[in-house]
JSON list of C-alpha atoms in Angstrom, two decimals:
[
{"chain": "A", "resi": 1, "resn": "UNK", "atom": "CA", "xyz": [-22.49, 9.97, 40.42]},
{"chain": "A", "resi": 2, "resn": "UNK", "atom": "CA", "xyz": [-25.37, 9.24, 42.64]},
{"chain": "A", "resi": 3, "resn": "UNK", "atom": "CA", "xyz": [-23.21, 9.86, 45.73]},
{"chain": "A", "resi": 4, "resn": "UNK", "atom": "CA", "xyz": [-22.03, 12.74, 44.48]},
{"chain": "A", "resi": 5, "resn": "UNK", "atom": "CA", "xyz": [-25.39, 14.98, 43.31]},
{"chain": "A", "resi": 6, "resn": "UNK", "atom": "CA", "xyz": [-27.86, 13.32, 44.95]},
{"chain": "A", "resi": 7, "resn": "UNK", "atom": "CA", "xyz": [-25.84, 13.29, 49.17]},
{"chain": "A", "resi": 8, "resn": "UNK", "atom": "CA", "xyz": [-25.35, 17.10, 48.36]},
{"chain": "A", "resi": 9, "resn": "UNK", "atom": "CA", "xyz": [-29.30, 17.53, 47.29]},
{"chain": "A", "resi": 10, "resn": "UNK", "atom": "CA", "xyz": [-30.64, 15.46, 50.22]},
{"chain": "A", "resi": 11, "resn": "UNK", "atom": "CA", "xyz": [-27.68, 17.45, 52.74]},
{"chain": "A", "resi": 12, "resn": "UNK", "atom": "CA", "xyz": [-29.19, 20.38, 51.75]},
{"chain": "A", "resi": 13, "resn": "UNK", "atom": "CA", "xyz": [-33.05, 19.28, 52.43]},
{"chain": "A", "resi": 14, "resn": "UNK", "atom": "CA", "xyz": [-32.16, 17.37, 55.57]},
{"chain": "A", "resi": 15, "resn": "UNK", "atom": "CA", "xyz": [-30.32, 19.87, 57.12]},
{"chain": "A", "resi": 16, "resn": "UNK", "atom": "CA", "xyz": [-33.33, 21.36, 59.11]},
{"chain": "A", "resi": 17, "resn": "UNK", "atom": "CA", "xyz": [-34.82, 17.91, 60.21]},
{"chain": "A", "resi": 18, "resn": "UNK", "atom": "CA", "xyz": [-30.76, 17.22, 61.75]},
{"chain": "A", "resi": 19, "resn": "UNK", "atom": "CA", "xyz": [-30.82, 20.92, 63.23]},
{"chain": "A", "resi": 20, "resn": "UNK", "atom": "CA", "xyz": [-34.48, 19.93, 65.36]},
{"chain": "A", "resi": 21, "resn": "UNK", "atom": "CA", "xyz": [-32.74, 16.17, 66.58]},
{"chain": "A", "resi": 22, "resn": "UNK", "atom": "CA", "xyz": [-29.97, 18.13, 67.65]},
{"chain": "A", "resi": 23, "resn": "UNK", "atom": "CA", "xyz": [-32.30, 20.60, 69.63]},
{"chain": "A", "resi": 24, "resn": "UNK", "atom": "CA", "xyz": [-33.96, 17.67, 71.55]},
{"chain": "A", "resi": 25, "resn": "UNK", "atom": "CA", "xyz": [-31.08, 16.33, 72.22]},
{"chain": "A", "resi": 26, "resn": "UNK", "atom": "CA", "xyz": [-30.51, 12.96, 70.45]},
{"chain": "A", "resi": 27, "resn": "UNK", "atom": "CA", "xyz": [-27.35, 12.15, 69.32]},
{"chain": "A", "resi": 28, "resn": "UNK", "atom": "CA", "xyz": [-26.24, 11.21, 65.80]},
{"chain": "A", "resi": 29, "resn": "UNK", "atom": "CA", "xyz": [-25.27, 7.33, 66.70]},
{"chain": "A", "resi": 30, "resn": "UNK", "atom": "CA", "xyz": [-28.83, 6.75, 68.07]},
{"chain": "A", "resi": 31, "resn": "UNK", "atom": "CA", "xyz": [-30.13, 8.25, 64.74]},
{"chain": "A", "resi": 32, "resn": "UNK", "atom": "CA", "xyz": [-27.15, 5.72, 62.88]},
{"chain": "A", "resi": 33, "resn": "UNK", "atom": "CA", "xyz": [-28.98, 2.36, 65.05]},
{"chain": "A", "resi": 34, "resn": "UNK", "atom": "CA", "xyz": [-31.96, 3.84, 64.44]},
{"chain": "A", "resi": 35, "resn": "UNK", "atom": "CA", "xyz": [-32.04, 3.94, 61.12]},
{"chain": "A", "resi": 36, "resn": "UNK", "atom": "CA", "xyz": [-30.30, 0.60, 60.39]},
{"chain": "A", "resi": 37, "resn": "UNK", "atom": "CA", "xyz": [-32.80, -1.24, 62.84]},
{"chain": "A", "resi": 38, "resn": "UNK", "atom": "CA", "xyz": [-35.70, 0.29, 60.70]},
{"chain": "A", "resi": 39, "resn": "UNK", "atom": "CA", "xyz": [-33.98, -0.97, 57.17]},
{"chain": "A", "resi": 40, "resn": "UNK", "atom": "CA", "xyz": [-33.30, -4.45, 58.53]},
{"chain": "A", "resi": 41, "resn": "UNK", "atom": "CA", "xyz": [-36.78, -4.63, 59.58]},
{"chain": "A", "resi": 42, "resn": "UNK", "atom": "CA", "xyz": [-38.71, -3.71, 56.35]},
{"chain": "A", "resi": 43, "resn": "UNK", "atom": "CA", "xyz": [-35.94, -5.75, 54.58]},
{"chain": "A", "resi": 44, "resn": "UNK", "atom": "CA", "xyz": [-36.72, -8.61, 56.94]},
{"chain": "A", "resi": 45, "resn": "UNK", "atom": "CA", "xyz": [-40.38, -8.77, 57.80]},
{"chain": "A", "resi": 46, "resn": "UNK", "atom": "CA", "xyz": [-41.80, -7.62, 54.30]},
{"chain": "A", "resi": 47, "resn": "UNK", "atom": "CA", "xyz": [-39.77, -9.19, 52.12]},
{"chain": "A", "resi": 48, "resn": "UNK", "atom": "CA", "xyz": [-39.50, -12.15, 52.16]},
{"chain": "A", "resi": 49, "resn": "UNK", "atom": "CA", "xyz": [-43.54, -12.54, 52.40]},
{"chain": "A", "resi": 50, "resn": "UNK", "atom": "CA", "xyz": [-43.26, -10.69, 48.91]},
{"chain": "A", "resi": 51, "resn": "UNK", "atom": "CA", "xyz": [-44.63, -7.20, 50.28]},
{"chain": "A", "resi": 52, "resn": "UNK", "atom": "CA", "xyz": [-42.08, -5.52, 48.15]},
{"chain": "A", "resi": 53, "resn": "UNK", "atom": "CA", "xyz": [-44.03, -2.51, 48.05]},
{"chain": "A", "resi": 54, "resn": "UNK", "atom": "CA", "xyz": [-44.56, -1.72, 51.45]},
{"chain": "A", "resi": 55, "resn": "UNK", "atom": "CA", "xyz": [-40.92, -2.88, 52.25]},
{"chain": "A", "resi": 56, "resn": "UNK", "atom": "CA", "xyz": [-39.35, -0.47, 50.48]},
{"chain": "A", "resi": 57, "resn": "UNK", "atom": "CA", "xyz": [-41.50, 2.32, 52.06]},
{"chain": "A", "resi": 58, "resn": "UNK", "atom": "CA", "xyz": [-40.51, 1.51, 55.19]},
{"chain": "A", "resi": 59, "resn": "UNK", "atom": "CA", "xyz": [-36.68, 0.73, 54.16]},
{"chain": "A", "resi": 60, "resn": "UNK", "atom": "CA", "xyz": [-36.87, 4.90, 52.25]},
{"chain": "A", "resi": 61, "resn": "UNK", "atom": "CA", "xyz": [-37.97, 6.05, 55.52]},
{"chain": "A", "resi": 62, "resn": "UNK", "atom": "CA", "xyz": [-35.11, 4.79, 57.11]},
{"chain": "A", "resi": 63, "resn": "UNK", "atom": "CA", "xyz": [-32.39, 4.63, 54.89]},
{"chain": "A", "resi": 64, "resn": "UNK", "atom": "CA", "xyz": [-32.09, 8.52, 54.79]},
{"chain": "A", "resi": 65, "resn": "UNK", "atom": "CA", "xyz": [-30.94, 8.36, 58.32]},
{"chain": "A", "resi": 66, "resn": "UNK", "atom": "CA", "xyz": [-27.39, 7.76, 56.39]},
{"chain": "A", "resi": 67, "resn": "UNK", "atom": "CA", "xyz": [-27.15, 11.16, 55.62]},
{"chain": "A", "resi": 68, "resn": "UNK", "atom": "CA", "xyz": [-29.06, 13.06, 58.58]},
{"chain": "A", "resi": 69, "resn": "UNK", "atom": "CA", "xyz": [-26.23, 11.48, 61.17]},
{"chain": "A", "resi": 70, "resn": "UNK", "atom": "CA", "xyz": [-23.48, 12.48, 59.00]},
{"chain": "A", "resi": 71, "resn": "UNK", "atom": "CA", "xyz": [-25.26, 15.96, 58.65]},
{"chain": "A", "resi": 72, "resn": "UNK", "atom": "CA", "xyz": [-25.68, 15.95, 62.81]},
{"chain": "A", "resi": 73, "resn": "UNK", "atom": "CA", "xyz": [-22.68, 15.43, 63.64]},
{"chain": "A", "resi": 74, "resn": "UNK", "atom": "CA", "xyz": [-20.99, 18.14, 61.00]},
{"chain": "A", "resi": 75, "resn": "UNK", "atom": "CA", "xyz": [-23.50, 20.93, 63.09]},
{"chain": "A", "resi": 76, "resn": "UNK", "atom": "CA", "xyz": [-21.75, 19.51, 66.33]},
{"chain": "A", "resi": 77, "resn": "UNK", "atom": "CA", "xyz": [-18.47, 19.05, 65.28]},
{"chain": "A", "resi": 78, "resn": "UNK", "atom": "CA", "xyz": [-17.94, 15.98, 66.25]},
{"chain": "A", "resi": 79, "resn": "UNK", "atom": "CA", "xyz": [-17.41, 13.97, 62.95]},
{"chain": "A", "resi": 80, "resn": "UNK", "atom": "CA", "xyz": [-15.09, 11.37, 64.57]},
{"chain": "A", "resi": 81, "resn": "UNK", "atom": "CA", "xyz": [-13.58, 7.94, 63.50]},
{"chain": "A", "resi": 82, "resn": "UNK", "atom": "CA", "xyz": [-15.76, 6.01, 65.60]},
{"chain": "A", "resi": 83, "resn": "UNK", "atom": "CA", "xyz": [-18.90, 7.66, 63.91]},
{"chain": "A", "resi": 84, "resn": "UNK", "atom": "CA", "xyz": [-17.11, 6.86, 60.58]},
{"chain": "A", "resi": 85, "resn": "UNK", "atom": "CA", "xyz": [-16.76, 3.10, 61.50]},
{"chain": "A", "resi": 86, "resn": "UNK", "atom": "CA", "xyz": [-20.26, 3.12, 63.10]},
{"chain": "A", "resi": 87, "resn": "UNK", "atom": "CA", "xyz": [-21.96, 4.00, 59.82]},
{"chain": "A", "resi": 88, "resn": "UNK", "atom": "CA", "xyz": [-19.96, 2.01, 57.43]},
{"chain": "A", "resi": 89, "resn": "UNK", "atom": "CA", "xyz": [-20.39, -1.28, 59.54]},
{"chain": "A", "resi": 90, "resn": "UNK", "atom": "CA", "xyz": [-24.25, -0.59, 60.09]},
{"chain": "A", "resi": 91, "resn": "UNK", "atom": "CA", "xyz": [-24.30, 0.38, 56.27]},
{"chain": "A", "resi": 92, "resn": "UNK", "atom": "CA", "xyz": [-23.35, -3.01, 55.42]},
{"chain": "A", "resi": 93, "resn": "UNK", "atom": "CA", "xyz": [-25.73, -4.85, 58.39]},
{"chain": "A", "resi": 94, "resn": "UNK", "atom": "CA", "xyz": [-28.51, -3.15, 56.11]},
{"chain": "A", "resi": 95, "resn": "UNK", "atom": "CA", "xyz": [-27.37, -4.34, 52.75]},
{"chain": "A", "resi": 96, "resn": "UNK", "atom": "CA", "xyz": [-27.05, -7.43, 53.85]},
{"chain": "A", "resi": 97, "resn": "UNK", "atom": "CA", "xyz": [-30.40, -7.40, 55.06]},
{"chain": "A", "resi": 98, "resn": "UNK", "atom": "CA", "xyz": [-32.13, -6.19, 51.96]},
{"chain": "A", "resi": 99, "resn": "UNK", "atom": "CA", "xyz": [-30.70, -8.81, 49.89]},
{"chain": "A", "resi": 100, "resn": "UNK", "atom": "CA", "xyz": [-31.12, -11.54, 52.05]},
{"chain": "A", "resi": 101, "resn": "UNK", "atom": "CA", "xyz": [-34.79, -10.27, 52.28]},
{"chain": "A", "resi": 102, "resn": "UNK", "atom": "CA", "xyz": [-35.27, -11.06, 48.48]},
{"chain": "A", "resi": 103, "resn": "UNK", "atom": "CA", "xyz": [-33.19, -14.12, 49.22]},
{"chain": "A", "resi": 104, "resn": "UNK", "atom": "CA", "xyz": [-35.65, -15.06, 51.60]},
{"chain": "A", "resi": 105, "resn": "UNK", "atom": "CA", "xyz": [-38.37, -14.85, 49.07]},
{"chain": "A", "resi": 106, "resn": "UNK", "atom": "CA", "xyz": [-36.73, -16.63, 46.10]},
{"chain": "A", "resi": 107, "resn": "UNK", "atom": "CA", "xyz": [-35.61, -19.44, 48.59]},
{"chain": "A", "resi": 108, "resn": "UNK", "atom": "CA", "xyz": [-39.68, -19.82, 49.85]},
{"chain": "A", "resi": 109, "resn": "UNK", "atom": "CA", "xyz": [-42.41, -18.56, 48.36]},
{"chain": "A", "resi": 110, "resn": "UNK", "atom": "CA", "xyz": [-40.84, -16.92, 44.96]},
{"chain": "A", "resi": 111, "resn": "UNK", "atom": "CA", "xyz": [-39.83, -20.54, 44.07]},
{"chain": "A", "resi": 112, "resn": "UNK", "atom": "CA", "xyz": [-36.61, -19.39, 42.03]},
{"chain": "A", "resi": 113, "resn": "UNK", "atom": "CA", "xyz": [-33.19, -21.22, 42.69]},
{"chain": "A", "resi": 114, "resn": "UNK", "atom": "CA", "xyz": [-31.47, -18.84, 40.31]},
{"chain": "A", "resi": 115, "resn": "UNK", "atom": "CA", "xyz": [-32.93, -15.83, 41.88]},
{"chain": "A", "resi": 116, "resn": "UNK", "atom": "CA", "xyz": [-32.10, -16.57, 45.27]},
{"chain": "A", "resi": 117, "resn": "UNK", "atom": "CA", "xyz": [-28.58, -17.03, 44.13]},
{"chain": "A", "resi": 118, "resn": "UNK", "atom": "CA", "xyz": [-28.07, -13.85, 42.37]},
{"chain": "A", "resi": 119, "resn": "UNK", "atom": "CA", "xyz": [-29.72, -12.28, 45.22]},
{"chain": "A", "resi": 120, "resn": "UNK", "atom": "CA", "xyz": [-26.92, -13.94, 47.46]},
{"chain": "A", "resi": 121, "resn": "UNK", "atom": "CA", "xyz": [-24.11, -12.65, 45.17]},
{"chain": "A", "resi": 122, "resn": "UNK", "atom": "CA", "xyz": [-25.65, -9.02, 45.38]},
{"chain": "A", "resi": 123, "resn": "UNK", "atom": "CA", "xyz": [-24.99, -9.52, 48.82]},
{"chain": "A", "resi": 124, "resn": "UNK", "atom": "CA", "xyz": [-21.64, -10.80, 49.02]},
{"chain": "A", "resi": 125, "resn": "UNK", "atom": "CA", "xyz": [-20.04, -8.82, 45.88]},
{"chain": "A", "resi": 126, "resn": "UNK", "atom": "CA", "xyz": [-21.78, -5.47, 47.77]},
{"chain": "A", "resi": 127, "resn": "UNK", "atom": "CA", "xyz": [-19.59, -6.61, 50.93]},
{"chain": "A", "resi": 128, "resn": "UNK", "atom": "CA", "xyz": [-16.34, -7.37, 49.04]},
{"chain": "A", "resi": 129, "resn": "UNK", "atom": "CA", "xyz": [-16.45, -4.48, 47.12]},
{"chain": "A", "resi": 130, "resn": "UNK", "atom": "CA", "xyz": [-16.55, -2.42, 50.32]},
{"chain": "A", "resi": 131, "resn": "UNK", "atom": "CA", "xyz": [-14.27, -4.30, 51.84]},
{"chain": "A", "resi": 132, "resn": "UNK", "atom": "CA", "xyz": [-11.52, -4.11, 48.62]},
{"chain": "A", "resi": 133, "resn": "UNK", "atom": "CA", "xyz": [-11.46, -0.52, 49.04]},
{"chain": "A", "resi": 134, "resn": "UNK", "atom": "CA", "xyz": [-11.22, -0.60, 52.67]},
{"chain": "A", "resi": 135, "resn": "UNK", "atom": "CA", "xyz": [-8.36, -2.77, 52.97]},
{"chain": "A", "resi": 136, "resn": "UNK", "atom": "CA", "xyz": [-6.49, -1.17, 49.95]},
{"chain": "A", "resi": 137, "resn": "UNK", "atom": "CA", "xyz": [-6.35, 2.20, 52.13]},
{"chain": "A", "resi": 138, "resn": "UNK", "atom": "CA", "xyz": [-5.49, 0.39, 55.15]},
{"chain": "A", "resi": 139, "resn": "UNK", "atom": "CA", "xyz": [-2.16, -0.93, 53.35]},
{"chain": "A", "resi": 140, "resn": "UNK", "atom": "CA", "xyz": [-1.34, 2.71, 52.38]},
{"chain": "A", "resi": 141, "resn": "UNK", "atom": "CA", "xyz": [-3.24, 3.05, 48.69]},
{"chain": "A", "resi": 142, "resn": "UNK", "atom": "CA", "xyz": [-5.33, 5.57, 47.62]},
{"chain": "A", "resi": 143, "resn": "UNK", "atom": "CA", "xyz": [-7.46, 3.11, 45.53]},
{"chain": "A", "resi": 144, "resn": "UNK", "atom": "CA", "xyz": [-8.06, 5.83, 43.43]},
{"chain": "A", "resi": 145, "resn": "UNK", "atom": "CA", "xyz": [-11.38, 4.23, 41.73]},
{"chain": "A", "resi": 146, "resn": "UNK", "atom": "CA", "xyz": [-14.98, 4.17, 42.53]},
{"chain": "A", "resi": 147, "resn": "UNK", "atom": "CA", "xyz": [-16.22, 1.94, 39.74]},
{"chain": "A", "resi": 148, "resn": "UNK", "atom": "CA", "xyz": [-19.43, 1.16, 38.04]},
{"chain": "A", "resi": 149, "resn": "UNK", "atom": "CA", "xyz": [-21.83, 0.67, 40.99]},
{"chain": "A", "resi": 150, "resn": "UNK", "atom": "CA", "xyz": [-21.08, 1.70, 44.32]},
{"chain": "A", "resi": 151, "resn": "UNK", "atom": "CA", "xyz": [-23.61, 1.64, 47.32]},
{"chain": "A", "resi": 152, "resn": "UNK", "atom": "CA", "xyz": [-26.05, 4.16, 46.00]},
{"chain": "A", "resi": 153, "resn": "UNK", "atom": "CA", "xyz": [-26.13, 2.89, 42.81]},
{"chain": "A", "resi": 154, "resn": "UNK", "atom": "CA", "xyz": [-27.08, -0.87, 44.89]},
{"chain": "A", "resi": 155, "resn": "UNK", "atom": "CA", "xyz": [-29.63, 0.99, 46.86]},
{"chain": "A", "resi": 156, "resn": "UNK", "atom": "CA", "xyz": [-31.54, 3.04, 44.31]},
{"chain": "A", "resi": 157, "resn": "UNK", "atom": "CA", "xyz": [-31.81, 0.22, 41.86]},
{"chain": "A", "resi": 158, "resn": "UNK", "atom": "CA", "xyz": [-32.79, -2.94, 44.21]},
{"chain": "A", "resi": 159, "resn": "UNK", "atom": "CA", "xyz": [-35.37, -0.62, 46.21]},
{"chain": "A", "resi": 160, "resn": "UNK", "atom": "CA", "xyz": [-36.72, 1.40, 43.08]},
{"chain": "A", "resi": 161, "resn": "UNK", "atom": "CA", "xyz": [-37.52, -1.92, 41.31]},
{"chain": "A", "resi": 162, "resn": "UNK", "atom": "CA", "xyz": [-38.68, -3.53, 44.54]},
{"chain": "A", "resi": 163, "resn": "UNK", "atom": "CA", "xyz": [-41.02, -0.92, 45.22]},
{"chain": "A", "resi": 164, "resn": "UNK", "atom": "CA", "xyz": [-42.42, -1.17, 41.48]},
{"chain": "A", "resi": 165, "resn": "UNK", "atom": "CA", "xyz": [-42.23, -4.88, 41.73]},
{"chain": "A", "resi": 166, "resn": "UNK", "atom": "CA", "xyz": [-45.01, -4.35, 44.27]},
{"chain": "A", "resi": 167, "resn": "UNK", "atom": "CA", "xyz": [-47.22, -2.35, 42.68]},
{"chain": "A", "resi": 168, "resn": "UNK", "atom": "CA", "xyz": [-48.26, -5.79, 41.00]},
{"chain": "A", "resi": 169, "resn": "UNK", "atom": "CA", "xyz": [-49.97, -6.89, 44.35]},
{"chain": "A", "resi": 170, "resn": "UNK", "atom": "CA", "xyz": [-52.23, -3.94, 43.43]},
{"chain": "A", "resi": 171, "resn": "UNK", "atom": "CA", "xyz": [-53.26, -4.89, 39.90]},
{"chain": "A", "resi": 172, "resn": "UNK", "atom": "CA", "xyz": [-50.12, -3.64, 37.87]},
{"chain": "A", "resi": 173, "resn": "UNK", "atom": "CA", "xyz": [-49.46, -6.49, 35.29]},
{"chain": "A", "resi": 174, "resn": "UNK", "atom": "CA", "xyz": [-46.24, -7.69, 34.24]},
{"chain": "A", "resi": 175, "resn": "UNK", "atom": "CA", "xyz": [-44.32, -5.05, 36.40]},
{"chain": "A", "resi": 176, "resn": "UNK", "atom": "CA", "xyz": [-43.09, -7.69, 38.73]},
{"chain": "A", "resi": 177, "resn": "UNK", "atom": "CA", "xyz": [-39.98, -8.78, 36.42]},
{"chain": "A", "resi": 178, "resn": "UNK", "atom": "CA", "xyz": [-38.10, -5.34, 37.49]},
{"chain": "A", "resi": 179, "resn": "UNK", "atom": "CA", "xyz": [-37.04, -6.62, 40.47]},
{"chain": "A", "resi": 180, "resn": "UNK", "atom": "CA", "xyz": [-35.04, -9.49, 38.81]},
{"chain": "A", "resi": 181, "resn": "UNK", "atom": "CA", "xyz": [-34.01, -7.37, 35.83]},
{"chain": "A", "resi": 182, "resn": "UNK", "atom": "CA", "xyz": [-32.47, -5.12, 38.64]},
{"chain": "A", "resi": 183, "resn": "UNK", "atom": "CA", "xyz": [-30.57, -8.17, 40.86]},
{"chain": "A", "resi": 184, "resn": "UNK", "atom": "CA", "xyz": [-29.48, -8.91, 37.32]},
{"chain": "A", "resi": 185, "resn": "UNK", "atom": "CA", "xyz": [-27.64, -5.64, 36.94]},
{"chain": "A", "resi": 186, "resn": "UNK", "atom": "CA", "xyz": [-26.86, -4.94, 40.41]},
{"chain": "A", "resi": 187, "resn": "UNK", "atom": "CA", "xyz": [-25.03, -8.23, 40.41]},
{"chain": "A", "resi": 188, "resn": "UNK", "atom": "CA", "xyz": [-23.51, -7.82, 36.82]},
{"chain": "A", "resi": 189, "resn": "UNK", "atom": "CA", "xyz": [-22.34, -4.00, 38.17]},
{"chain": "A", "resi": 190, "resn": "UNK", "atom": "CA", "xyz": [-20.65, -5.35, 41.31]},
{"chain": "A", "resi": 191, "resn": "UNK", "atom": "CA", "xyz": [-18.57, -7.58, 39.54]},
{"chain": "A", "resi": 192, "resn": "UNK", "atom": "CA", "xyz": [-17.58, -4.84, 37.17]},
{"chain": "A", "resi": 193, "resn": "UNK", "atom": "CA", "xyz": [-16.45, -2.61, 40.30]},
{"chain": "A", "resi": 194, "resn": "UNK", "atom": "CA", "xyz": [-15.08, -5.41, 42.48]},
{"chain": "A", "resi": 195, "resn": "UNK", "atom": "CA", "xyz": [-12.28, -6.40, 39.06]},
{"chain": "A", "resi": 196, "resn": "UNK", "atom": "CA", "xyz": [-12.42, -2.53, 38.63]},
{"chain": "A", "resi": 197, "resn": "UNK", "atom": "CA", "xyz": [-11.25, -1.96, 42.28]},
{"chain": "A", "resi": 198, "resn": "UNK", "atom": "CA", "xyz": [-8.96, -5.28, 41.76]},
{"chain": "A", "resi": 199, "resn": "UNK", "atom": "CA", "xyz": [-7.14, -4.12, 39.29]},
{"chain": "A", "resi": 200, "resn": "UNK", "atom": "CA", "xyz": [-6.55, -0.48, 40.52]},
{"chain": "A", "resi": 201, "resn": "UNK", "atom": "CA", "xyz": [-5.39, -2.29, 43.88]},
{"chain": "A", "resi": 202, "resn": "UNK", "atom": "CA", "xyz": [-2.81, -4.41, 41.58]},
{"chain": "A", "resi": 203, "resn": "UNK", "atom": "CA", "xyz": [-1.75, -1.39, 39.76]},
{"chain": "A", "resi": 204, "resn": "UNK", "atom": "CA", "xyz": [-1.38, 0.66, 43.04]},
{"chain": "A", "resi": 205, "resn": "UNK", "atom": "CA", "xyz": [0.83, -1.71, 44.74]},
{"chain": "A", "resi": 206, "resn": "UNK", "atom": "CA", "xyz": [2.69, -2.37, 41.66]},
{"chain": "A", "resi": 207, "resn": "UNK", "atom": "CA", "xyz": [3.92, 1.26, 41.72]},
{"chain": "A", "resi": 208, "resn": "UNK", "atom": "CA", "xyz": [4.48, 1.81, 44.98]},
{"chain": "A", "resi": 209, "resn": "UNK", "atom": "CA", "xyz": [6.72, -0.82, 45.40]},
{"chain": "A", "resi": 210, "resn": "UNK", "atom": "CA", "xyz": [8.67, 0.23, 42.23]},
{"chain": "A", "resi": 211, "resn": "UNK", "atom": "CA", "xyz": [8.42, 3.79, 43.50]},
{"chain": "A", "resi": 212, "resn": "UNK", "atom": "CA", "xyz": [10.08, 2.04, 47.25]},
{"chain": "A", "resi": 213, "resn": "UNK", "atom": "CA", "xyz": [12.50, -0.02, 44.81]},
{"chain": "A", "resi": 214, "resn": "UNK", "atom": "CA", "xyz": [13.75, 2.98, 43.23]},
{"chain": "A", "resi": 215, "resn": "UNK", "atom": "CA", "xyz": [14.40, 5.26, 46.21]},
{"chain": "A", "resi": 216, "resn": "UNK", "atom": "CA", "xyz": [16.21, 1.98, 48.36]},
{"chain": "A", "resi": 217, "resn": "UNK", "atom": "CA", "xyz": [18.33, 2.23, 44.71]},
{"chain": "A", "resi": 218, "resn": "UNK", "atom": "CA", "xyz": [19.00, 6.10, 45.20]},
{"chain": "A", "resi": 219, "resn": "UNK", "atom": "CA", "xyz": [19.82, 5.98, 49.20]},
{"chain": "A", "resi": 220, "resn": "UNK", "atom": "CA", "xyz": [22.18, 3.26, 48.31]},
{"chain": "A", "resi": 221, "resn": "UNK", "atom": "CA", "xyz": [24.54, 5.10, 45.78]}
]
């Protein structure tokens, strides 16, 4: 859902500051390393000192470089694969960074075992449930599924709730539990999509190899 409404609102707002890049010349990959250097250094410098708030300013900033690249390169026609494979391997570099950043900070000065764990499976479920629908189109499947939470859905929950997390640095009480409360879900939503894109993969296969059964059956009378 969030990929869907909220990529074609920010398109639409972005478009101009893509158009002015474009004028001076720089070119959408620079704006993809760009961006991803700027995540993985809010994620990595202010997290795990517990800055949450100020983190997740600077990751914002940053982050929306995932759509003005994409935008760039549609106004130059030149959406190719290796800007497709550019963006989705530097998309995961900055998950993983984010949630090793609150990793970081569970594992040290956050003092939580459990957190630090859950903040580890964000990171790896985020990865394999990229990676299930990669490699069920690379074997010829449509993986016709998105799921529960996808990478927007990660994004917008872990950094909303980080960012409110660290309002209690500033005096907020008590409003430092929504950043577990959202690992919890984030964690609890990527196992729904990763069985969710399991299952569709197992279906999937299942017909196409009665589908390949049924024509060898056909060609042979």
């Amino acid at each position: 859902m969030l990929n869907k409404y909220a990529r074609a609102f920010f398109t639409r707002v972005l478009t101009p500051f893509a158009a002015f890049l474009i004028r001076r010349g720089v070119s959408p990959d620079t704006v993809t390393l760009i961006g991803t250097a700027g995540v993985v250094a809010g994620a990595l410098v202010f997290y795990p000192r517990g800055e949450f708030f100020w983190g997740t300013v600077v990751i914002t900033l940053f982050v929306f470089s995932d759509l003005v690249d994409g935008n760039m390169a549609r106004q130059l026609g030149r959406s190719s694969r290796w800007g497709a494979f550019l963006d989705s391997t530097l998309d995961r570099v900055a998950d993983g960074a984010i949630f090793g950043g609150f990793a970081l900070w569970y594992a040290g000065q956050g003092d939580d075992n459990v957190l630090c764990a859950v903040s580890i499976f964000c990171l790896a479920s985020g990865q394999v449930v990229s990676y299930t629908k990669a490699r069920g189109e690379s074997i010829g499947l449509p993986v016709a599924v998105n799921g529960l939470v996808e990478r927007a859905e990660r994004l917008v929950i872990s950094l909303v709730a980080a960012g409110f997390a660290g309002l209690h640095t500033f005096g907020v009480p008590g409003i430092q539990w929504l950043l577990p409360i959202a690992l919890w879900i984030v964690a609890v939503g990527s196992l729904v999509t990763l069985i969710q894109r399991v299952v569709t993969v197992r279906r999937e296969s299942a017909e196409a190899e009665a589908a390949a059964r049924q024509s060898t059956s056909e060609a042979a009378q």
